[in-house]
Amino acid sequence: MAVFTAYNDEQIIEFLKKQAPHAEIHVDDETAAKHTANGNAESSINGHILAYVAVGDKEDIRGVLKTAQKFHLPVVPQTADTSTVIGADGINGGIILSVARLNHIKEINKDDSLAVVEPGVINQDLDKAAREQGMFYAPDPASKPMSAIGGNVSTNAGGLSGVRYGATKDSVLGLKVMLTDGQEIKLGGRTFKQAYGYDLTQLLVGSEGTLGIVTEITVKLFPIPIGKTITGIAFFDDMAKLAEGVKAIRNSGLYPSMLEALDGKTVQALDKYEQTHYAQSEASSLLIFSIDSASDLKLTAAKQILAEKGAWQVQITDDPEKAKALTKLRQDMLPAVFSNAKYYIMEDMAVPLSKLAEMVQYINQVGRELNVDIYTAGHAGDGNLHPSLLWNDQPTPPERVIEATRRLFRKTLALGGTISGEHAVGTSKNQWTNEELGDRVDVLQHQIKNLFDPMGILNPKRKIN
């Protein structure tokens, strides 16, 4: 069928260049191809984007949005391009709007315990700058060295410290956001409390670029804790017993800053990867934990709790270098696991803390029933699990892997959990909106989207379908 377009691509690009005069615009070149599909979610997309636009300022953002509205083009907001759920990959014929160049730390205010940053600031860079002033930025996703604050806000990223400090949303005080009509709005502010009006700040956190373009972020900073931090590892016979240990530590008043769990298969993969000898069996499980401002009383209490819950081979240290070595076990978990197969999916789900052991047992059951190689780790302190499903057959997930994931999602929901704890939804899970949220809330989600983005140009089909 013939399609009679009003403008060709060259005319649209010419208009775009005039509207975004300070942007770096890449069309059908290596840079555009590199950012079109990041490889973390899928290796390629059909067709190609119209342009990759690395904006230099707010005027450029406004110009991209004006172009997109005029020509009815999809816009994919992108910062460091580390999404694992096809949340920032290119859309055929669309524009990738990158804010990676907007990477300035505008303010670190120790007296107000906050920082003001542009969206392209790398998480680790902000934390490092804050620590130079005796403060720190708490959210620490595994992608901390490479992910940007803007992307962390868009996905409500979590991390190892979530058990003590929460996810990204718990550190966001205020935002500036560019709407599709080019107006910039200010949400929240610089106060730790704010009860006026509807909380649009938190609405935008986790919205995955579907409601507006974040241009500035105000976040909480925390003072570096006084005293020593103890870090330790402990083994349990299985994940069920580990879950009991985690529950006891959480309810003890020790206020751990990290509680990470690795199942036996994952520990075996680590042993192979690092030439260590921690694993006892596929069932035995490893807990990695930290407690800030630790006293001798806290140290004694931690040891006692672990012993009462059947932990063995317990190692606890307050030496920073030894602590790094223990924490490295968690940081090396992914490359260790992924080295066991050509292809993989790492999933992200969270269940109530009391259901953690049941969920892990079900994951193992599904792996056996469907003959799927599954390795499970997670942020045990907040019930967030990351089962990794591996295979070698073909680049795309075989049916048994898809069915295993489907079963894990449904079990998670049946236990009162969520199928996206911290990695967001993207395109990978947007078909599950109705199943997780229900009919009426599903409709409300779309009504909110339509209110902010009536033409549907911002990251369409991501977050909700």
Coordinates of C-alpha atoms in Angstrom, one line a residue:
M1 CA 0.0 0.0 0.0
A2 CA 1.3 3.4 -0.9
V3 CA 1.9 5.9 2.0
F4 CA 2.0 9.5 1.0
T5 CA 4.1 11.2 3.7
A6 CA 4.0 15.0 4.1
Y7 CA 7.8 15.2 4.9
N8 CA 10.8 13.0 4.2
D9 CA 13.4 12.1 6.8
E10 CA 15.8 14.7 5.5
Q11 CA 13.3 17.5 6.0
I12 CA 12.5 16.3 9.5
I13 CA 16.2 16.2 10.4
E14 CA 16.7 19.7 9.0
F15 CA 13.8 21.0 11.2
L16 CA 15.3 19.1 14.2
K17 CA 18.7 20.7 13.8
K18 CA 17.2 24.2 13.8
Q19 CA 15.1 23.4 17.0
A20 CA 18.0 21.8 18.9
P21 CA 21.0 24.0 17.9
H22 CA 23.4 22.8 20.6
A23 CA 22.7 19.1 20.3
E24 CA 24.9 16.4 18.8
I25 CA 22.7 14.8 16.2
H26 CA 23.7 11.4 14.8
V27 CA 21.8 9.9 11.9
D28 CA 22.4 6.4 10.6
D29 CA 26.0 6.3 11.9
E30 CA 28.0 4.2 14.4
T31 CA 26.9 6.3 17.4
A32 CA 23.3 6.0 16.5
A33 CA 23.6 2.3 16.1
K34 CA 25.5 1.9 19.3
H35 CA 22.7 3.5 21.4
T36 CA 19.8 2.0 19.5
A37 CA 20.0 -1.4 21.2
N38 CA 22.2 -1.6 24.3
G39 CA 22.7 -5.4 24.2
N40 CA 21.6 -5.8 27.8
A41 CA 18.1 -6.6 26.7
E42 CA 18.3 -7.6 23.1
S43 CA 21.0 -7.5 20.5
S44 CA 19.2 -5.6 17.8
I45 CA 15.9 -4.1 16.8
N46 CA 14.1 -4.1 13.5
G47 CA 14.6 -1.1 11.3
H48 CA 16.5 1.9 12.7
I49 CA 15.9 5.1 14.6
L50 CA 15.6 8.4 12.9
A51 CA 18.2 10.1 15.0
Y52 CA 20.2 9.9 18.2
V53 CA 20.2 13.4 19.8
A54 CA 22.6 14.2 22.7
V55 CA 21.2 17.4 23.9
G56 CA 23.4 20.2 25.3
D57 CA 20.8 22.2 27.2
K58 CA 17.1 22.6 28.0
E59 CA 16.6 24.5 24.8
D60 CA 17.6 21.4 22.9
I61 CA 15.2 19.2 24.9
R62 CA 12.4 21.6 24.1
G63 CA 13.4 21.5 20.4
V64 CA 13.3 17.7 20.3
L65 CA 9.9 17.6 21.9
K66 CA 8.6 20.3 19.5
T67 CA 9.9 18.2 16.5
A68 CA 8.4 15.0 17.9
Q69 CA 5.0 16.6 18.4
K70 CA 5.0 18.2 14.9
F71 CA 5.9 15.0 13.1
H72 CA 4.2 12.6 15.5
L73 CA 7.5 10.8 16.3
P74 CA 8.2 8.6 19.3
V75 CA 10.9 9.9 21.7
V76 CA 13.0 7.6 23.9
P77 CA 14.6 9.4 26.8
Q78 CA 18.1 8.0 27.6
T79 CA 20.9 8.7 30.0
A80 CA 23.7 6.2 30.4
D81 CA 21.8 3.5 28.4
T82 CA 22.0 0.7 31.0
S83 CA 18.4 -0.5 31.0
T84 CA 17.9 -4.2 31.2
V85 CA 14.2 -4.3 30.4
I86 CA 14.2 -2.8 26.9
G87 CA 13.3 0.5 28.5
A88 CA 15.6 2.8 26.6
D89 CA 16.3 1.0 23.4
G90 CA 15.4 2.8 20.2
I91 CA 12.0 2.6 18.5
N92 CA 11.9 2.3 14.7
G93 CA 11.6 5.7 13.1
G94 CA 11.9 7.5 16.5
I95 CA 14.3 9.9 18.2
I96 CA 16.5 8.9 21.1
L97 CA 16.8 11.9 23.4
S98 CA 20.0 11.5 25.4
V99 CA 20.6 13.8 28.4
A100 CA 24.0 12.2 29.0
R101 CA 25.8 15.5 28.4
L102 CA 23.8 17.2 31.1
N103 CA 26.1 15.8 33.7
H104 CA 26.9 18.6 36.2
I105 CA 26.7 18.4 40.0
K106 CA 25.2 21.8 40.5
E107 CA 25.3 21.8 44.3
I108 CA 26.3 19.8 47.3
N109 CA 24.9 21.4 50.5
K110 CA 26.1 19.7 53.7
D111 CA 24.0 22.0 55.9
D112 CA 20.8 21.0 54.1
S113 CA 22.0 17.4 53.6
L114 CA 21.2 17.5 49.8
A115 CA 22.6 17.7 46.4
V116 CA 21.3 19.1 43.2
V117 CA 22.3 17.4 40.0
E118 CA 21.6 17.1 36.3
P119 CA 20.3 13.8 35.1
G120 CA 23.4 12.7 33.3
V121 CA 25.5 12.6 36.5
I122 CA 26.9 9.1 37.2
N123 CA 25.7 7.6 40.5
Q124 CA 29.2 6.8 41.7
D125 CA 30.5 10.3 40.8
L126 CA 27.9 11.9 43.0
D127 CA 28.6 9.6 45.9
K128 CA 32.4 10.3 45.6
A129 CA 31.8 14.1 45.5
A130 CA 29.5 13.9 48.5
R131 CA 32.0 11.8 50.5
E132 CA 34.7 14.4 50.0
Q133 CA 32.4 16.6 52.1
G134 CA 31.7 13.9 54.7
M135 CA 28.4 12.9 53.2
F136 CA 27.3 10.0 50.9
Y137 CA 24.5 9.3 48.4
A138 CA 22.7 6.1 49.6
P139 CA 21.2 4.4 46.5
D140 CA 23.7 1.9 45.1
P141 CA 22.4 -0.2 42.3
A142 CA 24.8 -2.8 40.8
S143 CA 25.2 -0.4 37.9
K144 CA 26.5 2.3 40.3
P145 CA 29.8 2.9 38.4
M146 CA 28.0 3.5 35.1
S147 CA 24.4 4.3 35.6
A148 CA 23.2 7.9 35.8
I149 CA 21.0 9.5 38.4
G150 CA 18.4 10.4 35.7
G151 CA 18.0 6.7 34.8
N152 CA 18.0 5.7 38.4
V153 CA 15.1 8.1 39.0
S154 CA 13.2 6.9 35.9
T155 CA 13.4 3.3 37.0
N156 CA 13.4 3.8 40.8
A157 CA 16.6 1.8 41.0
G158 CA 17.4 -0.1 44.2
G159 CA 20.7 -1.7 45.3
L160 CA 22.6 -3.3 48.1
S161 CA 21.9 -0.6 50.7
G162 CA 18.1 -0.7 50.1
V163 CA 17.5 -2.6 53.3
R164 CA 18.7 0.4 55.3
Y165 CA 18.2 3.4 53.0
G166 CA 15.5 2.3 50.6
A167 CA 15.3 2.7 46.8
T168 CA 16.0 5.8 44.8
K169 CA 12.5 7.2 45.5
D170 CA 13.4 7.5 49.2
S171 CA 16.3 9.8 48.4
V172 CA 14.5 12.1 45.9
L173 CA 13.3 15.4 47.3
G174 CA 12.5 17.4 44.2
L175 CA 12.6 17.3 40.4
K176 CA 12.4 19.7 37.4
V177 CA 10.7 18.1 34.5
M178 CA 10.1 19.2 30.9
L179 CA 6.6 18.3 29.7
T180 CA 5.8 17.5 26.1
D181 CA 4.6 21.0 25.4
G182 CA 8.0 22.4 26.3
Q183 CA 7.1 23.7 29.7
E184 CA 9.4 23.0 32.6
I185 CA 7.7 22.3 35.9
K186 CA 9.2 22.1 39.4
L187 CA 8.1 19.3 41.7
G188 CA 8.9 18.9 45.4
G189 CA 11.8 21.0 46.7
R190 CA 14.6 21.1 49.3
T191 CA 12.7 20.1 52.4
F192 CA 12.6 16.6 53.8
K193 CA 8.8 17.0 54.5
Q194 CA 6.3 18.3 52.0
A195 CA 2.6 17.7 52.2
Y196 CA 1.1 20.4 49.9
G197 CA -0.8 19.2 46.8
Y198 CA -0.6 15.8 45.2
D199 CA 2.8 14.1 45.3
L200 CA 3.8 14.5 41.7
T201 CA 7.5 14.1 42.5
Q202 CA 7.0 10.4 43.5
L203 CA 4.7 9.9 40.5
L204 CA 7.5 10.9 38.2
V205 CA 10.0 8.7 40.0
G206 CA 9.8 5.3 38.3
S207 CA 7.8 6.6 35.4
E208 CA 10.5 5.4 32.9
G209 CA 10.5 8.5 30.8
T210 CA 6.8 8.2 29.8
L211 CA 5.5 11.4 31.5
G212 CA 8.2 14.0 31.0
I213 CA 12.0 14.6 30.6
V214 CA 13.7 15.0 34.0
T215 CA 16.1 18.0 33.8
E216 CA 17.2 18.4 37.4
I217 CA 17.1 16.3 40.5
T218 CA 17.4 17.2 44.2
V219 CA 18.4 14.3 46.4
K220 CA 19.1 13.6 50.1
L221 CA 22.6 13.1 51.3
F222 CA 23.5 11.3 54.5
P223 CA 26.4 11.9 56.9
I224 CA 29.0 9.2 56.8
P225 CA 28.4 7.0 59.9
I226 CA 30.7 7.4 62.8
G227 CA 32.5 4.3 64.0
K228 CA 33.5 1.1 62.3
T229 CA 31.5 -0.9 59.8
I230 CA 31.4 -4.6 60.2
T231 CA 31.0 -6.8 57.1
G232 CA 30.6 -10.5 57.2
I233 CA 29.5 -13.7 55.5
A234 CA 27.7 -16.7 56.9
F235 CA 26.5 -20.0 55.3
F236 CA 23.2 -21.8 55.9
D237 CA 22.1 -25.2 54.9
D238 CA 19.6 -23.8 52.4
M239 CA 17.8 -20.6 51.5
A240 CA 14.9 -21.3 53.8
K241 CA 17.2 -21.3 56.8
L242 CA 19.0 -18.2 55.4
A243 CA 15.6 -16.4 55.2
E244 CA 15.0 -17.2 58.9
G245 CA 18.4 -15.7 59.7
V246 CA 17.7 -12.6 57.7
K247 CA 14.4 -12.1 59.4
A248 CA 16.0 -12.4 62.8
I249 CA 18.7 -9.8 62.0
R250 CA 16.2 -7.4 60.5
N251 CA 14.0 -7.6 63.6
S252 CA 16.9 -7.4 66.1
G253 CA 17.5 -3.6 66.1
L254 CA 20.9 -4.0 64.5
Y255 CA 19.7 -2.0 61.5
P256 CA 21.9 -3.7 58.9
S257 CA 23.0 -1.7 55.8
M258 CA 23.3 -4.8 53.6
L259 CA 21.8 -8.3 53.6
E260 CA 22.5 -10.1 50.4
A261 CA 21.7 -13.7 49.6
L262 CA 23.3 -16.2 47.1
D263 CA 22.0 -19.7 46.6
G264 CA 24.3 -22.7 46.4
K265 CA 24.5 -22.8 42.7
T266 CA 25.6 -19.2 42.6
V267 CA 28.3 -19.8 45.2
Q268 CA 29.5 -22.7 43.1
A269 CA 29.7 -20.4 40.1
L270 CA 31.7 -17.9 42.2
D271 CA 34.1 -20.5 43.3
K272 CA 34.8 -21.5 39.7
Y273 CA 35.0 -17.9 38.6
E274 CA 37.3 -16.7 41.5
Q275 CA 39.1 -20.0 42.3
T276 CA 37.7 -20.0 45.8
H277 CA 36.3 -22.8 47.9
Y278 CA 33.2 -21.5 49.7
A279 CA 30.5 -23.8 48.3
Q280 CA 29.4 -26.9 50.2
S281 CA 26.5 -28.0 48.0
E282 CA 23.9 -26.7 45.6
A283 CA 21.6 -26.2 48.5
S284 CA 23.8 -24.4 50.9
S285 CA 23.4 -20.6 50.7
L286 CA 25.5 -17.6 51.5
L287 CA 24.5 -14.4 53.3
I288 CA 26.7 -11.3 53.0
F289 CA 25.9 -8.5 55.4
S290 CA 27.1 -5.2 56.8
I291 CA 26.3 -3.1 59.9
D292 CA 27.3 0.5 60.1
S293 CA 28.4 2.2 63.4
A294 CA 29.0 -1.2 64.8
S295 CA 29.9 -1.6 68.5
D296 CA 31.1 -4.7 70.4
L297 CA 27.5 -5.2 71.5
K298 CA 26.3 -5.2 67.9
L299 CA 29.0 -7.6 66.9
T300 CA 28.2 -10.0 69.8
A301 CA 24.5 -9.8 68.9
A302 CA 25.1 -10.5 65.3
K303 CA 27.2 -13.6 66.0
Q304 CA 24.6 -14.9 68.5
I305 CA 21.7 -14.5 66.1
L306 CA 23.6 -16.2 63.3
A307 CA 24.5 -19.1 65.6
E308 CA 21.0 -19.5 66.8
K309 CA 19.7 -19.7 63.2
G310 CA 22.2 -22.4 62.3
A311 CA 24.8 -20.4 60.4
W312 CA 28.2 -21.9 59.9
Q313 CA 31.6 -20.8 58.5
V314 CA 30.9 -17.3 59.8
Q315 CA 33.5 -14.6 59.0
I316 CA 33.1 -11.0 60.3
T317 CA 35.6 -8.2 59.9
D318 CA 35.9 -4.5 60.5
D319 CA 39.0 -4.2 58.3
P320 CA 38.1 -2.2 55.2
E321 CA 40.2 -4.3 52.8
K322 CA 38.9 -7.6 54.0
A323 CA 35.4 -6.1 53.8
K324 CA 36.0 -5.2 50.2
A325 CA 37.0 -8.8 49.5
L326 CA 33.8 -10.1 51.0
T327 CA 31.6 -7.6 49.3
K328 CA 33.3 -8.4 46.0
L329 CA 31.6 -11.8 46.2
R330 CA 28.3 -10.1 45.6
Q331 CA 29.7 -7.8 43.0
D332 CA 31.2 -10.6 41.0
M333 CA 28.1 -12.7 41.2
L334 CA 26.7 -11.8 37.8
P335 CA 29.8 -12.3 35.7
A336 CA 30.4 -15.6 37.6
V337 CA 26.9 -16.9 36.8
F338 CA 26.7 -15.6 33.2
S339 CA 30.0 -17.3 32.4
N340 CA 28.2 -20.6 32.6
A341 CA 26.1 -20.2 29.4
K342 CA 25.9 -18.3 26.1
Y343 CA 22.6 -16.6 26.9
Y344 CA 20.7 -15.5 30.0
I345 CA 17.9 -13.5 31.5
M346 CA 18.2 -11.9 34.9
E347 CA 14.8 -11.4 36.4
D348 CA 13.7 -9.0 39.2
M349 CA 10.8 -9.7 41.6
A350 CA 10.1 -8.9 45.2
V351 CA 7.9 -10.7 47.7
P352 CA 6.9 -10.0 51.3
L353 CA 9.8 -10.9 53.6
S354 CA 7.8 -13.8 55.2
K355 CA 7.5 -15.4 51.7
L356 CA 11.2 -15.2 50.7
A357 CA 11.9 -18.9 51.5
E358 CA 8.8 -20.1 49.8
M359 CA 9.6 -18.1 46.6
V360 CA 13.2 -19.5 46.5
Q361 CA 11.9 -23.1 46.9
Y362 CA 9.4 -22.5 44.1
I363 CA 12.2 -21.1 41.8
N364 CA 14.2 -24.3 42.3
Q365 CA 11.1 -26.4 41.7
V366 CA 10.4 -24.7 38.4
G367 CA 14.0 -25.1 37.3
R368 CA 13.7 -28.9 37.9
E369 CA 10.3 -29.3 36.3
L370 CA 11.2 -27.4 33.1
N371 CA 14.9 -28.3 32.9
V372 CA 16.0 -24.7 33.2
D373 CA 19.3 -23.7 34.7
I374 CA 18.4 -21.1 37.4
Y375 CA 20.8 -19.3 39.7
T376 CA 19.2 -17.1 42.5
A377 CA 20.6 -14.2 44.3
G378 CA 19.0 -11.1 45.7
H379 CA 18.6 -8.3 48.3
A380 CA 17.3 -10.6 51.0
G381 CA 16.7 -7.7 53.4
D382 CA 13.9 -6.3 51.3
G383 CA 12.6 -9.5 49.7
N384 CA 14.0 -8.6 46.3
L385 CA 15.1 -11.7 44.3
H386 CA 17.1 -11.9 41.0
P387 CA 16.8 -15.4 39.5
S388 CA 19.0 -15.8 36.4
L389 CA 17.8 -18.2 33.8
L390 CA 20.6 -19.6 31.5
W391 CA 20.5 -21.5 28.2
N392 CA 22.7 -22.3 25.2
D393 CA 20.2 -23.4 22.5
Q394 CA 19.6 -20.1 20.6
P395 CA 19.9 -16.3 21.0
T396 CA 16.2 -15.9 21.8
P397 CA 14.8 -17.5 25.0
P398 CA 13.5 -21.0 24.2
E399 CA 9.9 -21.8 25.2
R400 CA 10.9 -23.6 28.4
V401 CA 12.7 -20.4 29.7
I402 CA 9.6 -18.3 28.7
E403 CA 7.3 -20.6 30.5
A404 CA 9.6 -20.7 33.6
T405 CA 9.6 -16.9 33.7
R406 CA 5.8 -16.8 33.4
R407 CA 5.4 -19.3 36.3
L408 CA 7.8 -17.2 38.5
F409 CA 5.8 -14.1 37.7
R410 CA 2.5 -15.7 38.6
K411 CA 3.8 -17.2 41.8
T412 CA 5.3 -13.8 42.8
L413 CA 1.9 -12.2 42.4
A414 CA 0.1 -15.0 44.2
L415 CA 2.4 -14.4 47.2
G416 CA 1.5 -10.7 47.3
G417 CA 4.7 -9.5 45.5
T418 CA 5.6 -7.5 42.5
I419 CA 7.3 -8.6 39.2
S420 CA 9.4 -5.5 39.1
G421 CA 11.3 -4.8 42.3
E422 CA 13.9 -2.4 41.0
H423 CA 14.7 -2.9 37.3
A424 CA 11.5 -1.2 36.0
V425 CA 9.1 -2.6 33.3
G426 CA 10.3 -1.3 29.9
T427 CA 8.9 -3.5 27.1
S428 CA 9.9 -6.8 28.7
K429 CA 7.0 -6.8 31.2
N430 CA 4.5 -4.2 30.0
Q431 CA 2.0 -7.0 29.1
W432 CA 1.5 -7.7 32.8
T433 CA 0.1 -4.4 33.9
N434 CA -3.5 -5.6 34.2
E435 CA -2.4 -8.9 35.9
E436 CA -0.4 -7.1 38.6
L437 CA -2.5 -4.0 39.1
G438 CA -6.0 -5.0 38.2
D439 CA -8.6 -3.7 35.7
R440 CA -9.4 -0.3 37.3
V441 CA -5.9 0.6 38.2
D442 CA -4.8 -0.4 34.7
V443 CA -7.2 2.2 33.3
L444 CA -6.0 4.8 35.7
Q445 CA -2.4 4.2 34.7
H446 CA -3.4 5.0 31.0
Q447 CA -5.4 8.0 32.0
I448 CA -2.4 9.5 33.9
K449 CA -0.2 8.8 30.8
N450 CA -2.7 10.5 28.6
L451 CA -2.8 13.6 30.9
F452 CA 0.9 14.1 30.8
D453 CA 1.5 12.9 27.2
P454 CA -1.7 13.3 25.2
M455 CA 0.0 12.5 21.9
G456 CA 1.7 9.4 23.2
I457 CA 5.2 10.3 22.0
L458 CA 7.2 9.7 25.2
N459 CA 8.6 6.2 25.4
P460 CA 5.5 4.6 24.0
K461 CA 4.6 1.0 25.0
R462 CA 7.1 1.2 27.8
K463 CA 6.1 1.0 31.5
I464 CA 2.4 0.3 30.5
N465 CA 1.1 -1.1 27.2

